[in-house]
CSV table of C-alpha atoms and ligand atoms in Angstrom, one decimal:
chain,number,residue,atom,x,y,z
A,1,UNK,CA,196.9,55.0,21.2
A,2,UNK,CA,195.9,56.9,24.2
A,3,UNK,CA,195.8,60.8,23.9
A,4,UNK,CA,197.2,63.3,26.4
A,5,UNK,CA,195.5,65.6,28.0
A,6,UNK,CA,197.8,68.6,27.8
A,7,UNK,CA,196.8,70.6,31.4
A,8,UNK,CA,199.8,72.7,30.8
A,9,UNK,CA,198.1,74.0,26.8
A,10,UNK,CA,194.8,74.5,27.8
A,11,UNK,CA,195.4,76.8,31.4
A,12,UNK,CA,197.8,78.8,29.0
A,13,UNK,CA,195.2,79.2,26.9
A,14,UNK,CA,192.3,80.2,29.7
A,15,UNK,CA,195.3,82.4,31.2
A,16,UNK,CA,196.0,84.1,27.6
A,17,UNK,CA,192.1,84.9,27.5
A,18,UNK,CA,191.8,86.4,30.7
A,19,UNK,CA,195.3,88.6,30.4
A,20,UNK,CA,192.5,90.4,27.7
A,21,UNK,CA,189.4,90.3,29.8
A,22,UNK,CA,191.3,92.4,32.6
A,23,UNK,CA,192.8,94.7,30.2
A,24,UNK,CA,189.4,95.5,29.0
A,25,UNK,CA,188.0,96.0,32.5
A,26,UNK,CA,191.3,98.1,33.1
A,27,UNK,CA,189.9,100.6,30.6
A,28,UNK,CA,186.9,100.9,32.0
A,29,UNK,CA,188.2,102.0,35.8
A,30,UNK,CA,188.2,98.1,37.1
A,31,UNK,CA,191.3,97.1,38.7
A,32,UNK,CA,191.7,93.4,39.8
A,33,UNK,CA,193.3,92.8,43.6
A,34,UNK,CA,193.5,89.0,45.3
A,35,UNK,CA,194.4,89.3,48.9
A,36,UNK,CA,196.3,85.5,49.4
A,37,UNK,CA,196.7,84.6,52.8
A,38,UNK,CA,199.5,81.6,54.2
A,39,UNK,CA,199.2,80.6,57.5
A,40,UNK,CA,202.7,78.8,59.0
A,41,UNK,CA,205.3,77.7,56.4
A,42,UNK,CA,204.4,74.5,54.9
A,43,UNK,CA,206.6,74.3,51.8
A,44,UNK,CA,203.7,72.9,49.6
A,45,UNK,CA,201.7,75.9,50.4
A,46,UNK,CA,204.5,78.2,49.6
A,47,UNK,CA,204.7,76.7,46.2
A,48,UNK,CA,200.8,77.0,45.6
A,49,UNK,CA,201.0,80.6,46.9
A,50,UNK,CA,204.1,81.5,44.7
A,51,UNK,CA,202.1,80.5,41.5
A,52,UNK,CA,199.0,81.8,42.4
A,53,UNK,CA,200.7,85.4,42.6
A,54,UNK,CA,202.3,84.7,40.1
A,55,UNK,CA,199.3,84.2,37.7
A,56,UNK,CA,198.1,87.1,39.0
A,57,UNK,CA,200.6,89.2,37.9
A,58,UNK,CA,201.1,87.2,34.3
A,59,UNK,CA,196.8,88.1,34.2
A,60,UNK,CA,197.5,92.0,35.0
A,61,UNK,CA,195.8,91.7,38.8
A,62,UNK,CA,197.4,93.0,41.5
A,63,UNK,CA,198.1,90.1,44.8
A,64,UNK,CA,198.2,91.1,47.9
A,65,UNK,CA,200.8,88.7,50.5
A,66,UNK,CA,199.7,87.9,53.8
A,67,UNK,CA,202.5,85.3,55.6
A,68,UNK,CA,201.5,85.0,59.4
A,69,UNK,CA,203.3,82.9,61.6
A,70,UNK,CA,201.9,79.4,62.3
A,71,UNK,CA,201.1,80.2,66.1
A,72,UNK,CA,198.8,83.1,64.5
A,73,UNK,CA,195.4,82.4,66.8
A,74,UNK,CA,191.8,81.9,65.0
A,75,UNK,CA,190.6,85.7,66.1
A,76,UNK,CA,194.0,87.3,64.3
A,77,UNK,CA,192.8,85.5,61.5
A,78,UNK,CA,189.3,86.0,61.8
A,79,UNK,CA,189.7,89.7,62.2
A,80,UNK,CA,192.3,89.9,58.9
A,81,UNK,CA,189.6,88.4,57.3
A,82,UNK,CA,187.3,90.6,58.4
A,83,UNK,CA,189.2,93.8,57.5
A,84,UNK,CA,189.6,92.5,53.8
A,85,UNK,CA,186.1,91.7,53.3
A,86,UNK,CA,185.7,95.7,54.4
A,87,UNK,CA,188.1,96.8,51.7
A,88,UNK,CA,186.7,97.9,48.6
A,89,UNK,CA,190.2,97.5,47.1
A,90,UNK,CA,190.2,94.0,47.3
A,91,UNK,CA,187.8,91.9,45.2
A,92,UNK,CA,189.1,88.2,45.7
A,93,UNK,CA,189.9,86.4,49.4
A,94,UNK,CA,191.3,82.9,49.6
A,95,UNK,CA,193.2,81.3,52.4
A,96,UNK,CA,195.5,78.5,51.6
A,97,UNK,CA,195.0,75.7,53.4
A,98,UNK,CA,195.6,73.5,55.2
A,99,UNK,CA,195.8,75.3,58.4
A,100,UNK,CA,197.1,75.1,61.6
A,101,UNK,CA,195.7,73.1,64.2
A,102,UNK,CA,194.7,75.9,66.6
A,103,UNK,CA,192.7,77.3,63.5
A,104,UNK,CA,189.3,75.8,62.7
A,105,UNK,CA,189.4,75.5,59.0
A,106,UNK,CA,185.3,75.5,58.6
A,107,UNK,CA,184.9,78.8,61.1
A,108,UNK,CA,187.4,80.6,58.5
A,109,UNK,CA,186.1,79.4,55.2
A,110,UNK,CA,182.4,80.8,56.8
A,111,UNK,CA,184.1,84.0,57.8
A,112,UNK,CA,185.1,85.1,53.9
A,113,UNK,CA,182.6,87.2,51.8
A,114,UNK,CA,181.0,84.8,49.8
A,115,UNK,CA,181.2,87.3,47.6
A,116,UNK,CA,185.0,87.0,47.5
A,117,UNK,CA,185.6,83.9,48.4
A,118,UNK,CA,187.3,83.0,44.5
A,119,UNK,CA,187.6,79.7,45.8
A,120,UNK,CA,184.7,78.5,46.2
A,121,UNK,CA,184.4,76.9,49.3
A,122,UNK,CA,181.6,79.6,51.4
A,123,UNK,CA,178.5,76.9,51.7
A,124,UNK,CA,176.6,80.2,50.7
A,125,UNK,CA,178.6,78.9,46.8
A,126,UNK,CA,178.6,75.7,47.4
A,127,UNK,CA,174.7,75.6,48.0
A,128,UNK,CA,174.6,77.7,44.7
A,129,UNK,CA,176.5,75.0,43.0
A,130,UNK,CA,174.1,72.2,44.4
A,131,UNK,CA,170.9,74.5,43.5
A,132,UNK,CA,172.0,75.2,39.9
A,133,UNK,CA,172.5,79.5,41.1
A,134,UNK,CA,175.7,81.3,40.1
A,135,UNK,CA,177.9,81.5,42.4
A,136,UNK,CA,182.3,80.4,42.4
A,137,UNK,CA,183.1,77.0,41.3
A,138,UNK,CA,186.0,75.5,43.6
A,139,UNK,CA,188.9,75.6,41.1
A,140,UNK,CA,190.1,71.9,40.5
A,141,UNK,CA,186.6,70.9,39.5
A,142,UNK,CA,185.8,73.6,37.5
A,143,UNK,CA,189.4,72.9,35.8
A,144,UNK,CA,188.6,69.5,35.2
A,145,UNK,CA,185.8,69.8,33.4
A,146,UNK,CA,187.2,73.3,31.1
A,147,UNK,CA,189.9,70.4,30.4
A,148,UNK,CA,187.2,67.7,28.8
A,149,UNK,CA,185.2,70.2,27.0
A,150,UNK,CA,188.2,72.0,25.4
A,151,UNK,CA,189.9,69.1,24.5
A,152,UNK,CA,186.7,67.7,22.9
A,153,UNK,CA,185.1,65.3,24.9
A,154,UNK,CA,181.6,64.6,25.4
A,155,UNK,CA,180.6,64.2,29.1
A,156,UNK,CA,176.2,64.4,28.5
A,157,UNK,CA,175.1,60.9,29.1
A,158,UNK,CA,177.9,59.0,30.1
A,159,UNK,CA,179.0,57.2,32.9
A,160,UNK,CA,181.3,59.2,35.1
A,161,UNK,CA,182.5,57.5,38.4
A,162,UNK,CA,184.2,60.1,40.7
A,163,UNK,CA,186.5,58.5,43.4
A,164,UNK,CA,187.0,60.7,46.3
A,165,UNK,CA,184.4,62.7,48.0
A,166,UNK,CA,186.4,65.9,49.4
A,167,UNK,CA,184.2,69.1,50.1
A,168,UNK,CA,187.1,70.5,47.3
A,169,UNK,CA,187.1,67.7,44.5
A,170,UNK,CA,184.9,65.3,44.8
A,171,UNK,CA,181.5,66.6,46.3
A,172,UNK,CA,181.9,69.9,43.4
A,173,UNK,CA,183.3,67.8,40.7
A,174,UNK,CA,180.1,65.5,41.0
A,175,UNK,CA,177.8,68.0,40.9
A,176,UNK,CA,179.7,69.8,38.2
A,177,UNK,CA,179.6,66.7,35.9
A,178,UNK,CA,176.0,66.4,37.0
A,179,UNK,CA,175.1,69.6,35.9
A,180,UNK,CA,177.0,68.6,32.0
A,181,UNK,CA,174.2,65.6,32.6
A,182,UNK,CA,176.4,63.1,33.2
A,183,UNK,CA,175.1,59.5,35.1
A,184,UNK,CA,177.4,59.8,38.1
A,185,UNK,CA,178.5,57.7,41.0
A,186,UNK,CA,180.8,58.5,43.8
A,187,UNK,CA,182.9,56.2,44.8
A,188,UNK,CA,185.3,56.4,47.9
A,189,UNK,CA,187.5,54.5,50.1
A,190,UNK,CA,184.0,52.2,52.1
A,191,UNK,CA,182.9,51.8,48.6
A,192,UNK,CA,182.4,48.0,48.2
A,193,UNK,CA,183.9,46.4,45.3
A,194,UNK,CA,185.7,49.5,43.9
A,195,UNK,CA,186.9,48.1,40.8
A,196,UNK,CA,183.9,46.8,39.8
A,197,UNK,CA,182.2,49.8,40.2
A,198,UNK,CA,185.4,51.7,38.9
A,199,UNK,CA,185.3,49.6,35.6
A,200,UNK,CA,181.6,51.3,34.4
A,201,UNK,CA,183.1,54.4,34.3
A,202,UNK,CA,183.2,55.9,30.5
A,203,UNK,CA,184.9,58.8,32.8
A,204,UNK,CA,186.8,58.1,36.1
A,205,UNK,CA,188.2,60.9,38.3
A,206,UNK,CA,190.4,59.9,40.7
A,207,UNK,CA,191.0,62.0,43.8
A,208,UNK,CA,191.8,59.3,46.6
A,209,UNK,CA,195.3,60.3,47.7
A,210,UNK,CA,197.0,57.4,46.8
A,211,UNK,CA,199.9,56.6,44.6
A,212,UNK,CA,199.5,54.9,41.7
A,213,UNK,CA,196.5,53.0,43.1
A,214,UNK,CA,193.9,53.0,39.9
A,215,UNK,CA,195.8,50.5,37.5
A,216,UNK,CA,194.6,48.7,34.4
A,217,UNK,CA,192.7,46.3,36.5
A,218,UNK,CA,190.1,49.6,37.9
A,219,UNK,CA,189.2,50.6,33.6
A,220,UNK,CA,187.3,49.6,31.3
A,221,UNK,CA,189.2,49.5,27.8
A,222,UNK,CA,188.6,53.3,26.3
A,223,UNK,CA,187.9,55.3,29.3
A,224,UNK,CA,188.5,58.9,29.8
A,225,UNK,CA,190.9,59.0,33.0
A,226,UNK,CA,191.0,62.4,34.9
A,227,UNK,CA,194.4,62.4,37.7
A,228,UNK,CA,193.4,64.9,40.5
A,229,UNK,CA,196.3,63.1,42.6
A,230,UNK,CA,199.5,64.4,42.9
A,231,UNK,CA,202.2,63.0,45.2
A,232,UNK,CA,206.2,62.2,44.9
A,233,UNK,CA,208.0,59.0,44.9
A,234,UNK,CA,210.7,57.9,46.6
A,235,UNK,CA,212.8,58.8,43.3
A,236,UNK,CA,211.6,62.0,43.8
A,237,UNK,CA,209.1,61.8,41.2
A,238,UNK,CA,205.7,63.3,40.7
A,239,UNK,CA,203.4,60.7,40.1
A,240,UNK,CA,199.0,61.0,40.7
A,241,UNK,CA,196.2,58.3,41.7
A,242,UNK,CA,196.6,56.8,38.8
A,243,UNK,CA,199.6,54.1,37.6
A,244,UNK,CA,200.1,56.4,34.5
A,245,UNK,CA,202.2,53.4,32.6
A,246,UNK,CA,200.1,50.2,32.8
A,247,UNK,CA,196.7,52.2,32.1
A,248,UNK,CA,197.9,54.4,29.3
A,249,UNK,CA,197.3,52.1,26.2
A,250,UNK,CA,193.7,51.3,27.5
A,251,UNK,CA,192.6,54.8,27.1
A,252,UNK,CA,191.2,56.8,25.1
A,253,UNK,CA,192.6,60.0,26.7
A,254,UNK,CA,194.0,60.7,30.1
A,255,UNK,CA,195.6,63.6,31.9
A,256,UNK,CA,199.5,63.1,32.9
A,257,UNK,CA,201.2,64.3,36.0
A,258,UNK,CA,202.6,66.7,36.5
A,259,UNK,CA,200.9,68.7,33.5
A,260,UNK,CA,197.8,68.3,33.8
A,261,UNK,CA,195.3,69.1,36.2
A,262,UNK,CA,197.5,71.0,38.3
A,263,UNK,CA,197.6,73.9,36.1
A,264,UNK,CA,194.2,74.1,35.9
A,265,UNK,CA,193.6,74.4,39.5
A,266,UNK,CA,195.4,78.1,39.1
A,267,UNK,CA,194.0,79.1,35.7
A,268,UNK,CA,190.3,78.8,37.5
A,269,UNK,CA,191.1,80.6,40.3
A,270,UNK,CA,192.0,83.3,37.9
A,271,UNK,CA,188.7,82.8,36.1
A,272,UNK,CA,187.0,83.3,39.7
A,273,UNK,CA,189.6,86.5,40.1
A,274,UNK,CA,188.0,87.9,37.0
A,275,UNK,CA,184.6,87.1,37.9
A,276,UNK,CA,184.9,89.1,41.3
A,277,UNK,CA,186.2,92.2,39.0
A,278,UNK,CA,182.9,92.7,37.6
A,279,UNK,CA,180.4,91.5,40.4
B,1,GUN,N1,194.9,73.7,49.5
B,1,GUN,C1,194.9,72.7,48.5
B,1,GUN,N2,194.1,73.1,47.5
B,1,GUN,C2,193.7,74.3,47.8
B,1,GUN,C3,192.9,75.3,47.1
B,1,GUN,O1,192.4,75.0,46.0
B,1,GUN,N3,192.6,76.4,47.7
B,1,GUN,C4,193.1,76.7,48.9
B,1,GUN,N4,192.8,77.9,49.4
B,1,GUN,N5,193.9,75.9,49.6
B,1,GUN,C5,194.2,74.7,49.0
């Protein structure tokens, strides 16, 4: 019998720790601000944004909302961005992507502080991650693998196939896993034989953007299965990457969807929140 990984238990948890960690920097003079910036009106995004200040306020930080119209040019952006990273008040920076067309999403991510860039996507953190420095984690990654260690299992020394290769999930998570000295192989849509390769994975991540695409046939029979996916169905259902019914008695544990790695995703950007408090 397969066992759950409960996303929704464990970023309560992480949340409930935090909640303390800012009420002790509180005391000492330390106040806690994330400046959240949405660009145009994508209703995903709006939902992201909602629960990210939303967790800031549950942690005792203080959000800031900016909601600029989706012709906002590159410069207007750029020189927000640049105003914030002046402001002493604010410690955390992150702008939700994706963004509009008109707006190079690279030239923005290089315009944050790396300093206060809580999500982790300045190459000034990402080369830190690579190198083995400190530096932010990109969320999702960094929840992923709070999610296997708190729900006890080992990742040193086995065989963890990551499918996806995003500068968000897959290139971090990789590395991440890596650095718990796992064997790791990235797999991704050019990847020849993907089930194959899919089916030496003691721990599989999927993060390929498809449906329901990793079935039975991608596992071998006990495998830790990590869902980064997250899409809805023509029932109006949320469903991940992977077919959550026919793979669930040949795991040992897997994460469901909704529920589990969603949650984490915000519970490490609060983590990174706190982290900019006392830098
Ligand atoms: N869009 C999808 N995921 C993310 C994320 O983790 N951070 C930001 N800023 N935008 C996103």
């Amino acid at each position: 019998m397969a066992n759950l990984i409960d996303g929704k238990r464990i970023s309560q948890e992480i949340k409930e720790e935090l909640k303390i960690k800012v009420a002790q920097l509180k005391e000492q003079g330390i106040e806690g601000c994330l400046a959240v910036i949405q660009v145009g009106a994508d209703p995903a995004s709006s939902v992201y944004v909602r629960n990210k200040k939303r967790a800031c306020a549950y942690i005792g930080i203080e959000s800031r909302s900016y909601e600029l119209s989706d012709e906002t040019t590159e410069q207007e952006l750029l020189s927000l961005i640049g105003k914030l990273n002046e402001d002493p008040a604010v410690n955390g920076i992150l702008v939700q992507l994706p963004v509009p067309p008109q707006i190079n999403e690279n030239k923005i991510i290089q315009a944050i502080d790396p300093a206060k860039d809580v999500d982790g996507f300045h190459p000034q953190n990402v080369g830190a991650l690579v190198s083995g420095l400190p530096g932010y984690v990109s969320c999702t990654p960094a929840g992923v693998i709070q999610l296997l260690k708190r729900s006890g299992i080992s990742i040193e020394g086995k065989n963890c196939v990551m499918v996806g290769r995003s500068n968000i999930v897959g290139k971090p998570m990789s590395l991440l896993m890596l650095r718990e000295n796992a064997t790791v192989t990235i797999a991704h849509s050019k990847t020849k034989d993907l089930r194959d390769v899919c089916k030496q994975a003691d721990i599989l991540i999927a993060a390929v953007g498809k449906p329901k695409m990793i079935d039975a046939s991608y596992l071998k029979e006990g495998a830790v299965v990590i869902d980064v996916g997250i899409h809805r169905s023509a029932e109006n259902k949320l469903c991940g990457d992977v077919d959550f019914d026919s793979v669930f008695a040949h795991v040992e544990a897997i994460t469901p969807v909704p529920g589990g790695v969603g949650p984490m995703t915000i519970a490490m950007l609060m983590h990174n929140c706190v982290e900019a408090m006392t830098r």
